[in-house]
Coordinates of C-alpha atoms (C1' of nucleotides) in Angstrom, one line a residue:
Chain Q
X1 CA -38.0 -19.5 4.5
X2 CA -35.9 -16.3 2.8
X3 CA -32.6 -18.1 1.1
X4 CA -29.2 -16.8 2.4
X5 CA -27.6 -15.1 -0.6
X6 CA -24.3 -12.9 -1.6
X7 CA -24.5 -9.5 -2.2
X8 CA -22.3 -10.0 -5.4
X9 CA -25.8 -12.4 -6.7
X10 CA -28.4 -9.4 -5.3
X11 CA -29.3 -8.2 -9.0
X12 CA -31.4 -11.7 -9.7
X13 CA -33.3 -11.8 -6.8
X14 CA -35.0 -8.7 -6.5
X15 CA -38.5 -9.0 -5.7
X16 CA -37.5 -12.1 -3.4
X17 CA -37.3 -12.3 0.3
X18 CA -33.7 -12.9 1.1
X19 CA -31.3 -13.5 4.0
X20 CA -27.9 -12.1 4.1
X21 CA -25.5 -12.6 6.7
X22 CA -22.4 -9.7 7.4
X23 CA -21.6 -7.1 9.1
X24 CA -22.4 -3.1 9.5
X25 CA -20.2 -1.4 7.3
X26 CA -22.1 1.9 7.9
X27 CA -25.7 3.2 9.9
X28 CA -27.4 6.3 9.2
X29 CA -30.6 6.8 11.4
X30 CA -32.9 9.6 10.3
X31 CA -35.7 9.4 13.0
X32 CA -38.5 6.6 12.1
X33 CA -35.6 5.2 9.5
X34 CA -32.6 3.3 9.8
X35 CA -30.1 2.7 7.3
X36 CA -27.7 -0.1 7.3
X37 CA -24.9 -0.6 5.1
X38 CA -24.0 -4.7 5.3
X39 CA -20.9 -5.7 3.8
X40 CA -21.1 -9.3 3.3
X41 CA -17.3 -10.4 2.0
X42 CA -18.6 -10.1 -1.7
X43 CA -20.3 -7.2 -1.8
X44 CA -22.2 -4.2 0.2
X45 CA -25.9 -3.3 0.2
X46 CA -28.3 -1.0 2.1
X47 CA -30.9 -2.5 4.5
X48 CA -33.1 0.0 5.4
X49 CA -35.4 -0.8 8.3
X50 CA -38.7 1.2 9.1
X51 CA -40.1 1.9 12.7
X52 CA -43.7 0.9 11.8
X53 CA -42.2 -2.5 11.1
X54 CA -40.5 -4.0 13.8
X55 CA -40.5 -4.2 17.5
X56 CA -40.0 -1.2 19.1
X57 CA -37.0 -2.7 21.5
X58 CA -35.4 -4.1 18.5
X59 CA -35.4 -0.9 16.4
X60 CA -34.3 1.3 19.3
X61 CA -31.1 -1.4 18.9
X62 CA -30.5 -0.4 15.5
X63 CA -30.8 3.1 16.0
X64 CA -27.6 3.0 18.2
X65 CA -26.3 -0.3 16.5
X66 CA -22.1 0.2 16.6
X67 CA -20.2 -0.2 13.6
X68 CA -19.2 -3.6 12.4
X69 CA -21.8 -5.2 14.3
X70 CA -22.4 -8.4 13.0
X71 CA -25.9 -9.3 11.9
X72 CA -28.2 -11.2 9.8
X73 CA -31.0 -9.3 7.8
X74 CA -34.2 -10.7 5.9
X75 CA -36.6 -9.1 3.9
X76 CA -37.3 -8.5 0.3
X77 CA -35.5 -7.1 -2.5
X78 CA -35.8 -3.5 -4.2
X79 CA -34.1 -2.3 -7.5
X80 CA -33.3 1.8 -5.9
X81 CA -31.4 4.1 -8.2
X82 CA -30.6 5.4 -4.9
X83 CA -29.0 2.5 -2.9
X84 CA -25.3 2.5 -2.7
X85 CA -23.1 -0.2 -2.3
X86 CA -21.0 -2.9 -4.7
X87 CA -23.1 -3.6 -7.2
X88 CA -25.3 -0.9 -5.7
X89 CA -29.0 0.1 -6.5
X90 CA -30.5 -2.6 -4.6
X91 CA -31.8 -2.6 -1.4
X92 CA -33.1 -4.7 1.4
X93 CA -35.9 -4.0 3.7
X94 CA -35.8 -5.0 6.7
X95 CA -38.3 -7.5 8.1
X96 CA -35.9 -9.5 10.2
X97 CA -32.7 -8.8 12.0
X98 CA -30.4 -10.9 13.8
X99 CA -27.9 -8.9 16.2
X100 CA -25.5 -11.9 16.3
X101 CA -23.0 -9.3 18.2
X102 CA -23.2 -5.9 18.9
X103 CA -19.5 -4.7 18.8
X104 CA -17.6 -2.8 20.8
X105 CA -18.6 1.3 20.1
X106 CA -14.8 2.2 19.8
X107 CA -14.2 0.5 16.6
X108 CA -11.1 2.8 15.5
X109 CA -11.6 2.6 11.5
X110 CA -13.6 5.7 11.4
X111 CA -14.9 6.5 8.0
X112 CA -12.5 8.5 7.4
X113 CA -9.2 9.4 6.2
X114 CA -6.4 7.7 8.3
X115 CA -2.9 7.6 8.3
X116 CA 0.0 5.6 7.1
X117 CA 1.0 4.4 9.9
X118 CA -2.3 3.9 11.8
X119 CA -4.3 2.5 9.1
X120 CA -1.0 -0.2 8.7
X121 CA -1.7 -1.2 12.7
X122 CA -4.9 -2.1 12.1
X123 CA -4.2 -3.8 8.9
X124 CA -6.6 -6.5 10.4
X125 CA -9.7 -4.3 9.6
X126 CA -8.4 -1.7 7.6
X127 CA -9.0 -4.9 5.1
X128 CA -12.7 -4.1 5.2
X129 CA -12.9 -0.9 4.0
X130 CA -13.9 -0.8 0.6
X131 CA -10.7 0.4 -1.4
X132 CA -8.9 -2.1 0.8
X133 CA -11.2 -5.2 -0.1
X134 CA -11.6 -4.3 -3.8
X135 CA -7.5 -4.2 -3.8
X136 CA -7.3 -7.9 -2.5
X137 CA -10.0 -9.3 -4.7
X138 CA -8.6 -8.0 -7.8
X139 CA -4.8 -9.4 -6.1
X140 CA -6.8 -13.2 -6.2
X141 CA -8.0 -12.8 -9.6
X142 CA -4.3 -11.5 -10.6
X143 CA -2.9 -14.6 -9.0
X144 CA -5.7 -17.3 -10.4
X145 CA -5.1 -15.5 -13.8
X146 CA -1.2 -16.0 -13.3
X147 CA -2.3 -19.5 -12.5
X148 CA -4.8 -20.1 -15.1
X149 CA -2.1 -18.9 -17.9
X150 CA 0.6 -21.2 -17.2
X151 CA -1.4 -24.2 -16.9
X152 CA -3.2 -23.6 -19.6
X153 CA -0.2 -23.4 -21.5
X154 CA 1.9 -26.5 -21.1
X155 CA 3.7 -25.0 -18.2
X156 CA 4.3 -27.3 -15.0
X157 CA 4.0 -26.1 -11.7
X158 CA 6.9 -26.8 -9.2
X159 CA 7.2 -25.5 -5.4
X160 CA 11.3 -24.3 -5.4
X161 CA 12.1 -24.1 -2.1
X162 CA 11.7 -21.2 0.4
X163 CA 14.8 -22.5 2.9
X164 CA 18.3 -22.2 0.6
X165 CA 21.0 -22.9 1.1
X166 CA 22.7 -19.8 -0.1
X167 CA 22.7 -16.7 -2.3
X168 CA 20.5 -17.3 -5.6
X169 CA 22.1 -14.2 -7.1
X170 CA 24.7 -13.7 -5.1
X171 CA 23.9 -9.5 -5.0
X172 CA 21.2 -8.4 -2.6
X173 CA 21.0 -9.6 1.4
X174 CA 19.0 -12.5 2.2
X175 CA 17.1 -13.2 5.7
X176 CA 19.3 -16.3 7.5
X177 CA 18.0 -18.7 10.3
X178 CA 19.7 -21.2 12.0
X179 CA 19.4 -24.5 9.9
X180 CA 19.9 -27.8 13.7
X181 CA 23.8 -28.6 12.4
X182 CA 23.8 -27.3 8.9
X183 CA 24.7 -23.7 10.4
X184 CA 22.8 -21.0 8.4
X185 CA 20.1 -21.5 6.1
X186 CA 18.2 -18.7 4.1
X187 CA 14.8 -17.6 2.9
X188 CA 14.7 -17.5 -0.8
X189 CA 14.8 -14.5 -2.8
X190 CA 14.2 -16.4 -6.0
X191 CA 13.5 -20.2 -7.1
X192 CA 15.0 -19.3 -10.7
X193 CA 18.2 -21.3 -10.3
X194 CA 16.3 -24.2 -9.0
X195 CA 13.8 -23.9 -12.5
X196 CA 16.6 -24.0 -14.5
X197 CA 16.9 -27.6 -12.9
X198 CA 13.7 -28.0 -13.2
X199 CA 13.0 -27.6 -17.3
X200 CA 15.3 -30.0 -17.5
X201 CA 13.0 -32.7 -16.8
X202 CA 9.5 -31.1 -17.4
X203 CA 10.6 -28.2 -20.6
X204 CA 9.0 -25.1 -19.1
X205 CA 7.5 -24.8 -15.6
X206 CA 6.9 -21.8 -13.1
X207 CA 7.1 -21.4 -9.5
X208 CA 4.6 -19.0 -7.4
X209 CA 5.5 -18.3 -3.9
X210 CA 6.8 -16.0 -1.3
X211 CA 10.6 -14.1 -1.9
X212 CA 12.2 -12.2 0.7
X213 CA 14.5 -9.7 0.5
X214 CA 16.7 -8.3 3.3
X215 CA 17.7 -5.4 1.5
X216 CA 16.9 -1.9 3.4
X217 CA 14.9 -0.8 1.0
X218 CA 12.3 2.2 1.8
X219 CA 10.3 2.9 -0.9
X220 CA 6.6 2.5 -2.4
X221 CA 7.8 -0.3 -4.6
X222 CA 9.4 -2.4 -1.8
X223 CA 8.4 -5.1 0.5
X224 CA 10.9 -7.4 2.6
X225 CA 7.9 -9.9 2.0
X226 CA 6.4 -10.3 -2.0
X227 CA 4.9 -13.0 -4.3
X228 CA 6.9 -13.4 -7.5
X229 CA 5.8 -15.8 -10.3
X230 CA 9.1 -17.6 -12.0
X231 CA 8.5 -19.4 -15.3
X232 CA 11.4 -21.2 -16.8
X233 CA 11.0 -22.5 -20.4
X234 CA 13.7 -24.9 -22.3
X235 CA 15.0 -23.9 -26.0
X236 CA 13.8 -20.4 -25.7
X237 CA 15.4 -17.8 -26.7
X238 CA 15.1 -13.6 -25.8
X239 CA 12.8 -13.2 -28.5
X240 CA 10.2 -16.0 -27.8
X241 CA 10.6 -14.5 -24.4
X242 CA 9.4 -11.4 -24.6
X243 CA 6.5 -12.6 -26.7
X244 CA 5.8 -15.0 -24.1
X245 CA 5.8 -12.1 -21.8
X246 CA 3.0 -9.6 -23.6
X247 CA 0.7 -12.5 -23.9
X248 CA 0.9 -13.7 -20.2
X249 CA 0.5 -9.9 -19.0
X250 CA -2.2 -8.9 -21.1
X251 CA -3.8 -12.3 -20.4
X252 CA -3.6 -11.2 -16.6
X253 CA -5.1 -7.3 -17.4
X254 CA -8.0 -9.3 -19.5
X255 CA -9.4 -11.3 -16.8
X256 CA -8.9 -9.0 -14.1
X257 CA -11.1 -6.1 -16.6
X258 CA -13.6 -9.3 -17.4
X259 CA -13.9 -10.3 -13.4
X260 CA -12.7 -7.0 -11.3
X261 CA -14.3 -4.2 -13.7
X262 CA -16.9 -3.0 -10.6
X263 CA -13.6 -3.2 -8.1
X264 CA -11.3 -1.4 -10.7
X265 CA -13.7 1.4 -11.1
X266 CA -14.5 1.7 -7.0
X267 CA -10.8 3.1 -6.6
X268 CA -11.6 4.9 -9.6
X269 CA -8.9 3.6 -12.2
X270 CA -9.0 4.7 -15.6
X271 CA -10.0 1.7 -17.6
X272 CA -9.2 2.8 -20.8
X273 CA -5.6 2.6 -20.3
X274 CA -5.8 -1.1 -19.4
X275 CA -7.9 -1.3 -22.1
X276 CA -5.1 -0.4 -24.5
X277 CA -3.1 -3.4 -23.2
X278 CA -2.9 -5.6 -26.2
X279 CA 0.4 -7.2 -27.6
X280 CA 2.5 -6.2 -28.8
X281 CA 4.5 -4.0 -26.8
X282 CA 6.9 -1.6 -27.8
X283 CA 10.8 -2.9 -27.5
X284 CA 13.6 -1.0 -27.2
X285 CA 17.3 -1.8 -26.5
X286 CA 19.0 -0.6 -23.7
X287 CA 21.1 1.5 -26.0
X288 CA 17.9 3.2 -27.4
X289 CA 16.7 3.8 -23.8
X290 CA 20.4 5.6 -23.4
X291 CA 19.8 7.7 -26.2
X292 CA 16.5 8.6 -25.3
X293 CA 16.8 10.0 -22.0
X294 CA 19.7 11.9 -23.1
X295 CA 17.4 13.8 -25.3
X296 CA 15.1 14.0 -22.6
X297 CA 18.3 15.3 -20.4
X298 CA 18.8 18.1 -22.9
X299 CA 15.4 19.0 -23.7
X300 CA 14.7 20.1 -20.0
X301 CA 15.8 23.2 -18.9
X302 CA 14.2 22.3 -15.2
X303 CA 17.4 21.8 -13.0
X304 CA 15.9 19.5 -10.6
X305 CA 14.5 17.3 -13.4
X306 CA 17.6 17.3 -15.5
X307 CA 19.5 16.1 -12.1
X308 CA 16.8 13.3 -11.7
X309 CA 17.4 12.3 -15.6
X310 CA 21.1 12.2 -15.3
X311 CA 22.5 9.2 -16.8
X312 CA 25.4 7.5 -18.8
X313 CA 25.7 4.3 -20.6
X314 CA 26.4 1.5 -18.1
X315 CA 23.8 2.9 -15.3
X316 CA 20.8 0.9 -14.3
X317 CA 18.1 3.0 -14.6
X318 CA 16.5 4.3 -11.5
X319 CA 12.6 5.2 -10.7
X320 CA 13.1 8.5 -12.5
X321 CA 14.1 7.0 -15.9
X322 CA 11.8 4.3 -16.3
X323 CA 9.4 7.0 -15.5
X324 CA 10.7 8.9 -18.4
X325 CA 10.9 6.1 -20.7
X326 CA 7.5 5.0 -20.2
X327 CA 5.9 7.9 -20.4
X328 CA 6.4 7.7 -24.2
X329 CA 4.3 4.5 -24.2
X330 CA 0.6 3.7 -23.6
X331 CA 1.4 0.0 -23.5
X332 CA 4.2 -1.9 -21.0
X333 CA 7.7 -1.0 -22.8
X334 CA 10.2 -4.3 -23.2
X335 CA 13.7 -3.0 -22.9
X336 CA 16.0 -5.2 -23.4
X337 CA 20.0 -5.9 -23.9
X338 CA 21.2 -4.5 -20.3
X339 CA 24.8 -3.7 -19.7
X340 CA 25.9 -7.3 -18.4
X341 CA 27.9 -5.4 -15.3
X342 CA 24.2 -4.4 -13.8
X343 CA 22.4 -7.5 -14.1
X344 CA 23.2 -11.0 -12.6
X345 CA 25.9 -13.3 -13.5
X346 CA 23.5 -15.5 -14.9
X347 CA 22.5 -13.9 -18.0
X348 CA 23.5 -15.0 -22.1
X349 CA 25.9 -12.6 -23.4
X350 CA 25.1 -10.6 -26.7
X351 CA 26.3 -12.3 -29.5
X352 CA 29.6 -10.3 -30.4
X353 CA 29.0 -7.6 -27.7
X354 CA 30.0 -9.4 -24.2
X355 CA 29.4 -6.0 -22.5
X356 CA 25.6 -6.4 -23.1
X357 CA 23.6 -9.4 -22.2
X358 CA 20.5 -10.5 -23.2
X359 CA 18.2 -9.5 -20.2
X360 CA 14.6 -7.8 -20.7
X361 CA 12.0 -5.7 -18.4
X362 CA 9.0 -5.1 -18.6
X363 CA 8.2 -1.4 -17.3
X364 CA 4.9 -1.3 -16.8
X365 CA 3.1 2.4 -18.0
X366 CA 2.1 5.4 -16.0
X367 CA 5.1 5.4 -14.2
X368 CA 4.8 2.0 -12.0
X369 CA 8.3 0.9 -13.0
X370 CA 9.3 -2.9 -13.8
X371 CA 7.5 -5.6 -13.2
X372 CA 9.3 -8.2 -14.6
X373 CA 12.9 -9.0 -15.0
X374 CA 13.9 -11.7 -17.6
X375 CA 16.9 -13.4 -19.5
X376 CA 18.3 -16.1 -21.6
X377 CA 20.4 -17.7 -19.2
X378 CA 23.7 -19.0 -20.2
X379 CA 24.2 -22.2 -21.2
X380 CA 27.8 -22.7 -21.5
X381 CA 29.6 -24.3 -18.9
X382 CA 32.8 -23.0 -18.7
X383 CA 31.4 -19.1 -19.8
X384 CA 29.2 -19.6 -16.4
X385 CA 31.8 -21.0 -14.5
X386 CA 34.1 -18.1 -14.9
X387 CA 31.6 -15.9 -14.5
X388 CA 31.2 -17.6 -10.8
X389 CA 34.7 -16.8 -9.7
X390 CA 34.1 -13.4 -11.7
X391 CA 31.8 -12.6 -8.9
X392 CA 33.2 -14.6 -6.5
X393 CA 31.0 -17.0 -5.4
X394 CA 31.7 -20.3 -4.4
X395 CA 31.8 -22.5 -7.0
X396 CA 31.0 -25.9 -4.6
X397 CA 27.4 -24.1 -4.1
X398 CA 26.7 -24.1 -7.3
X399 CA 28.1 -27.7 -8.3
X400 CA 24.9 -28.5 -8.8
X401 CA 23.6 -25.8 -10.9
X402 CA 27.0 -25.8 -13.3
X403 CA 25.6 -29.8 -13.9
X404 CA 22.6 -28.4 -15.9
X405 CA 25.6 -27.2 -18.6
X406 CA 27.1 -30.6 -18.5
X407 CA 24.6 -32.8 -19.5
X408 CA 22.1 -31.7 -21.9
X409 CA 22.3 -27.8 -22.1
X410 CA 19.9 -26.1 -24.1
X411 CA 19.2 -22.2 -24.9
X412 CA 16.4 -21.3 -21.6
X413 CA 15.1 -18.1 -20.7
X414 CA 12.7 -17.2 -18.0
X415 CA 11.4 -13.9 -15.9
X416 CA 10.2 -13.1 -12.3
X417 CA 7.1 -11.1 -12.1
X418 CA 6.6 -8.8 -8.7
X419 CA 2.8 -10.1 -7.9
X420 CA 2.2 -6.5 -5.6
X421 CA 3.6 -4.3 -8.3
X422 CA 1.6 -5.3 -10.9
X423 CA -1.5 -5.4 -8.6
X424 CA -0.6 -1.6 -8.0
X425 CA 0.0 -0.9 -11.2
X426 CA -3.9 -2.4 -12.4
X427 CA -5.0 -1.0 -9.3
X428 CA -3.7 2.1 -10.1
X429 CA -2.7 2.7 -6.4
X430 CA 0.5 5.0 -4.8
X431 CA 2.1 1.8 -3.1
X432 CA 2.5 -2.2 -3.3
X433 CA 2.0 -2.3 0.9
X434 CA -1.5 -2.2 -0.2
X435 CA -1.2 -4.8 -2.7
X436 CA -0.8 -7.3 0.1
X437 CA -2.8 -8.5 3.3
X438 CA -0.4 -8.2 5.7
X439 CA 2.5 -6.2 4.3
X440 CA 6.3 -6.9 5.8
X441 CA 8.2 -3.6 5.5
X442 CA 12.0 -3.1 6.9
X443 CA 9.8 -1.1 9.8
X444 CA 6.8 -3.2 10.1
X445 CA 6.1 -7.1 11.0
X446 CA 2.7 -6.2 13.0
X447 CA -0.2 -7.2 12.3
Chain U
rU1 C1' 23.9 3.6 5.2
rC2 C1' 22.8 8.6 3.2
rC3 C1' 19.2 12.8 2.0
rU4 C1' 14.6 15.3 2.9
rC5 C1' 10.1 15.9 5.6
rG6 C1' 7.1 15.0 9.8
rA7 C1' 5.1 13.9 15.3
rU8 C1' -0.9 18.4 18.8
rA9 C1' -7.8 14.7 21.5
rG10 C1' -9.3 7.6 19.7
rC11 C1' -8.6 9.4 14.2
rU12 C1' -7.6 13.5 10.4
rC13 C1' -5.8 18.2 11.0
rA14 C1' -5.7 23.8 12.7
rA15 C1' -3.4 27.0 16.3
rU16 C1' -1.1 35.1 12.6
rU17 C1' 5.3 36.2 8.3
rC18 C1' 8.2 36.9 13.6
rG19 C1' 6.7 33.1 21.1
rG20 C1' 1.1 35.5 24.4
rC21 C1' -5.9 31.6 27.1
rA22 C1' -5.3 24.2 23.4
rG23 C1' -9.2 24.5 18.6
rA24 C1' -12.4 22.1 14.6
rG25 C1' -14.3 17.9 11.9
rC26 C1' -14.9 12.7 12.4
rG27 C1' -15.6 8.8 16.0
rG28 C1' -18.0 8.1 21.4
rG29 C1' -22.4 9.7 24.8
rC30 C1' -27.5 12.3 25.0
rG31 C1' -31.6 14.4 22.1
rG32 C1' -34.3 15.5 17.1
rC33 C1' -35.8 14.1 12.0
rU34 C1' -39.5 8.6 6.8
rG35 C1' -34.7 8.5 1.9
rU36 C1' -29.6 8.8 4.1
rU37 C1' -25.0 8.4 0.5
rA38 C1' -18.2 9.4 5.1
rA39 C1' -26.4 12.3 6.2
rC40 C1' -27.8 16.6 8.8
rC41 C1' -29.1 19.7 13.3
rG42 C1' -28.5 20.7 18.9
rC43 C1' -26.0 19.4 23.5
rU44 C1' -21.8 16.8 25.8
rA45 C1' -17.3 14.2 27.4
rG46 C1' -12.4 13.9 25.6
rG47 C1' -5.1 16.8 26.0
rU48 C1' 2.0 14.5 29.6
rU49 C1' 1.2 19.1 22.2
rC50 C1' 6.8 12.2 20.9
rC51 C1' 11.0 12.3 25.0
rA52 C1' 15.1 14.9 27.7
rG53 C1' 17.5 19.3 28.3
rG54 C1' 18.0 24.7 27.2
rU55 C1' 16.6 30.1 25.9
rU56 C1' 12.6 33.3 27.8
rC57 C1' 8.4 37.0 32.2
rG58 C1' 6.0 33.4 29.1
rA59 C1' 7.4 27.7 24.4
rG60 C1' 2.8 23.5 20.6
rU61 C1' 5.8 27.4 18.3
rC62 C1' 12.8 29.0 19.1
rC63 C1' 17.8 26.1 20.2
rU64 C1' 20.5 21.2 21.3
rG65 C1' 20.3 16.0 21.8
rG66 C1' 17.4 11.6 21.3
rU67 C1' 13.1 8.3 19.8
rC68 C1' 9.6 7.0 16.3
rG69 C1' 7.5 7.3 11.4
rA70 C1' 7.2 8.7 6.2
rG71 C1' 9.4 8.5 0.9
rG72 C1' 13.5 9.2 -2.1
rA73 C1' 18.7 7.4 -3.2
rG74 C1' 21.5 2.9 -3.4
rC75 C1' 19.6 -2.4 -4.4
rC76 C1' 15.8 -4.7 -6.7
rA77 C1' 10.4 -7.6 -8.5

RNA sequence: UCCUCGAUAGCUCAAUUCGGCAGAGCGGGCGGCUGUUAACCGCUAGGUUCCAGGUUCGAGUCCUGGUCGAGGAGCCA
């Protein structure tokens, strides 16, 4: 009796009879030859079965044997320079094959090129192609790395919840739904606020879960529906921050070149430039960043570009700018020291300079754009609570969250990371809807 | 909300700057081949050219209005 193995384990059995148990990714008959390309979940490997071998009925099936068919195939092991497939260069023969269904011969994921759109309504197997399964494996080692950092770091993990009662930030639009007598609740956009609480009682913690965001955002760096990992951490400062933050990332960009590499290179990313990731990154104020892409404004004589790289101190930098800025970099760039008008009311002034506060990104390189926003929050009570009616929010929402100042504030800082845009950025893809399973865009809910 | 671009076979796309017989590849069906790499070769079926008007002898092509989609701005991770 052959043992039922994984594809991802082929390489030590070679020479054994084996049974493995998936679907046919691909079928090429060439007269008295069949071969089968079985995906399996963890990997893919040629089965090739031979006329002379089987019954005749059975291999006139296989000849005609629709895509995606699921079956399961025994026979021995072969090291072939020639077999393709993830790992690749083994191959099965065929003694045995189970049809355990024969699908349907209009299976619509043609190997081919498809569309936006079309590929996106069949989400539900465009998740077995290859470029689409190697995305979403390296996605769970991104997240069990996210995981494995924080926990292996004194960090607590705490669920914030996803039903709020109100705006976190205040700013951007947040999805309601009726709450039985309460009138409206909302779906989160961020569990910050509710870490801040949360340090209070356990020092540093992080919460990993779903955000939404209403906003009508159309772009390749925008979901209604993303995974963002919060830490919080008590008596931290900006500084201790951002180093927190070039350890955690290249931590994640480690594991995912120790566990993903034969993923990674299948969409054909260049692995030396995550092999550069190291800490620590480069840092540069805000006011730097200013200075810089106003030499880059005067350097270009292109039109179009310099009305892309037009900006003044006080803007928040757009996708063309961090572009620009990062482009100098082979590493993530920290910028840091925002104009506080741009960022959220939340944020510790600069000492002496209460028109800059002390926020940080992280743009990641290659032109992928920021995957983290961070701050020292502010701890004083009555700086926070005019800051409040500053932006005029109500202050009996945030009763609560003003407590944390009375009794036992500390200096805290913490960042979201965007899960999707830093899967897109390792994967070295065009867009986070990719990044996801089942992406939620302002135009798509389905699948 | 604004700007730009797009919609032709199940899918990806052609269809002469400047209107003149609706095409190919993939996928499907039938046949051939013992080493294919999205195999190849032969045959075959497959169309409300997004919708509604208009101009014209004639519209996939030009005009008007609409629908749907894309990615950029704003906002953000």
């Amino acid at each position: 009796m052959a043992s039922i193995i994984r594809v991802d384990q082929i390489a030590a059995c070679e020479g054994q009879e084996v049974t493995v148990q998936g679907w046919v990714y691909n079928r090429t008959d060439k007269g008295k030859l069949v071969f089968l390309l079985v995906r399996d979940g963890s990997g893919f490997v040629q089965c090739v079965a031979f006329k002379g071998d089987l019954d005749a009925a059975l291999f006139d099936r296989l000849v005609r044997l629709p895509q995606e068919s699921s079956v399961i195939v025994t026979g021995p092991v072969r090291a072939d320079k020639r077999a393709p497939g993830v790992p690749g260069g083994y191959e099965i023969g065929v003694k045995q094959i189970e049809i355990v269904q024969e699908a349907a011969d209009d299976y619509p994921m043609a190997l081919k090129e498809h569309g936006v759109d079309f590929a996106l309504d069949h989400r539900h197997l465009w998740i077995r192609m290859p470029s689409q399964w190697a995305i979403l494996r390296i996605r769970s080692t991104v997240i069990a790395a996210i995981r494995e950092w924080f926990d292996t770091h004194g960090f607590i993990n705490m669920d914030t919840p996803i039903l709020t009662p109100a705006a976190c930030e205040g700013t951007t639009t947040l999805f309601e739904t009726p709450y039985f007598d309460e009138g409206l609740a909302y779906l989160a956009q961020s569990g910050q606020l509710y870490n801040e609480a949360d340090i209070m009682a356990f020092g540093k913690v992080y919460c990993f879960g779903p955000t939404f965001r209403a906003e009508k955002s159309k772009t390749r760096r925008h979901l209604t529906e993303f995974w963002m990992v919060e830490p919080e951490i008590a008596f931290c400062d900006l500084d201790q921050l951002m180093e927190i933050e070039e350890q955690f990332v290249t931590h994640i960009v480690k594991r995912v070149l120790r566990e993903r590499l034969p993923e990674l290179k299948s969409l054909g990313r260049d692995i030396t430039r995550l092999e550069k990731i190291e800490p620590p990154f480069p840092r540069i104020s805000y006011d730097d960043a200013a200075k810089i892409l106003q030499e880059a404004y005067d350097a270009t004589d292109d039109p179009e570009k310099k009305e892309l790289l037009k900006f003044e101190w006080g803007m928040d930098f757009g996708a063309p700018h961090e572009t620009e800025l990062t482009s100098r970099f082979d590493k993530p760039l920290l910028v840091y020291g925002y104009p506080t008008a741009v960022k959220a009311f939340y944020m510790e002034p600069w000492p002496g300079r209460p028109e800059v506060c002390k926020s940080v990104d992280l743009l990641a390189p290659e032109g992928y754009g920021e995957i983290i926003g961070g701050s020292e929050r502010m701890s004083s009570h009555d700086l926070l609570l005019q800051r409040l009616h500053e932006h005029q929010l109500p202050e009996e929402a945030f009763k609560w969250y003003l407590d944390l100042r009375k009794y036992g504030s500390v200096p805290h800082s913490g960042f979201g990371m965007g899960v999707e845009r830093t899967v897109a950025w390792l994967c070295g893809i065009e867009h986070i809807r990719e990044a996801i399973a089942y992406p939620r865009t302002i135009k798509r809910v389905y699948p």
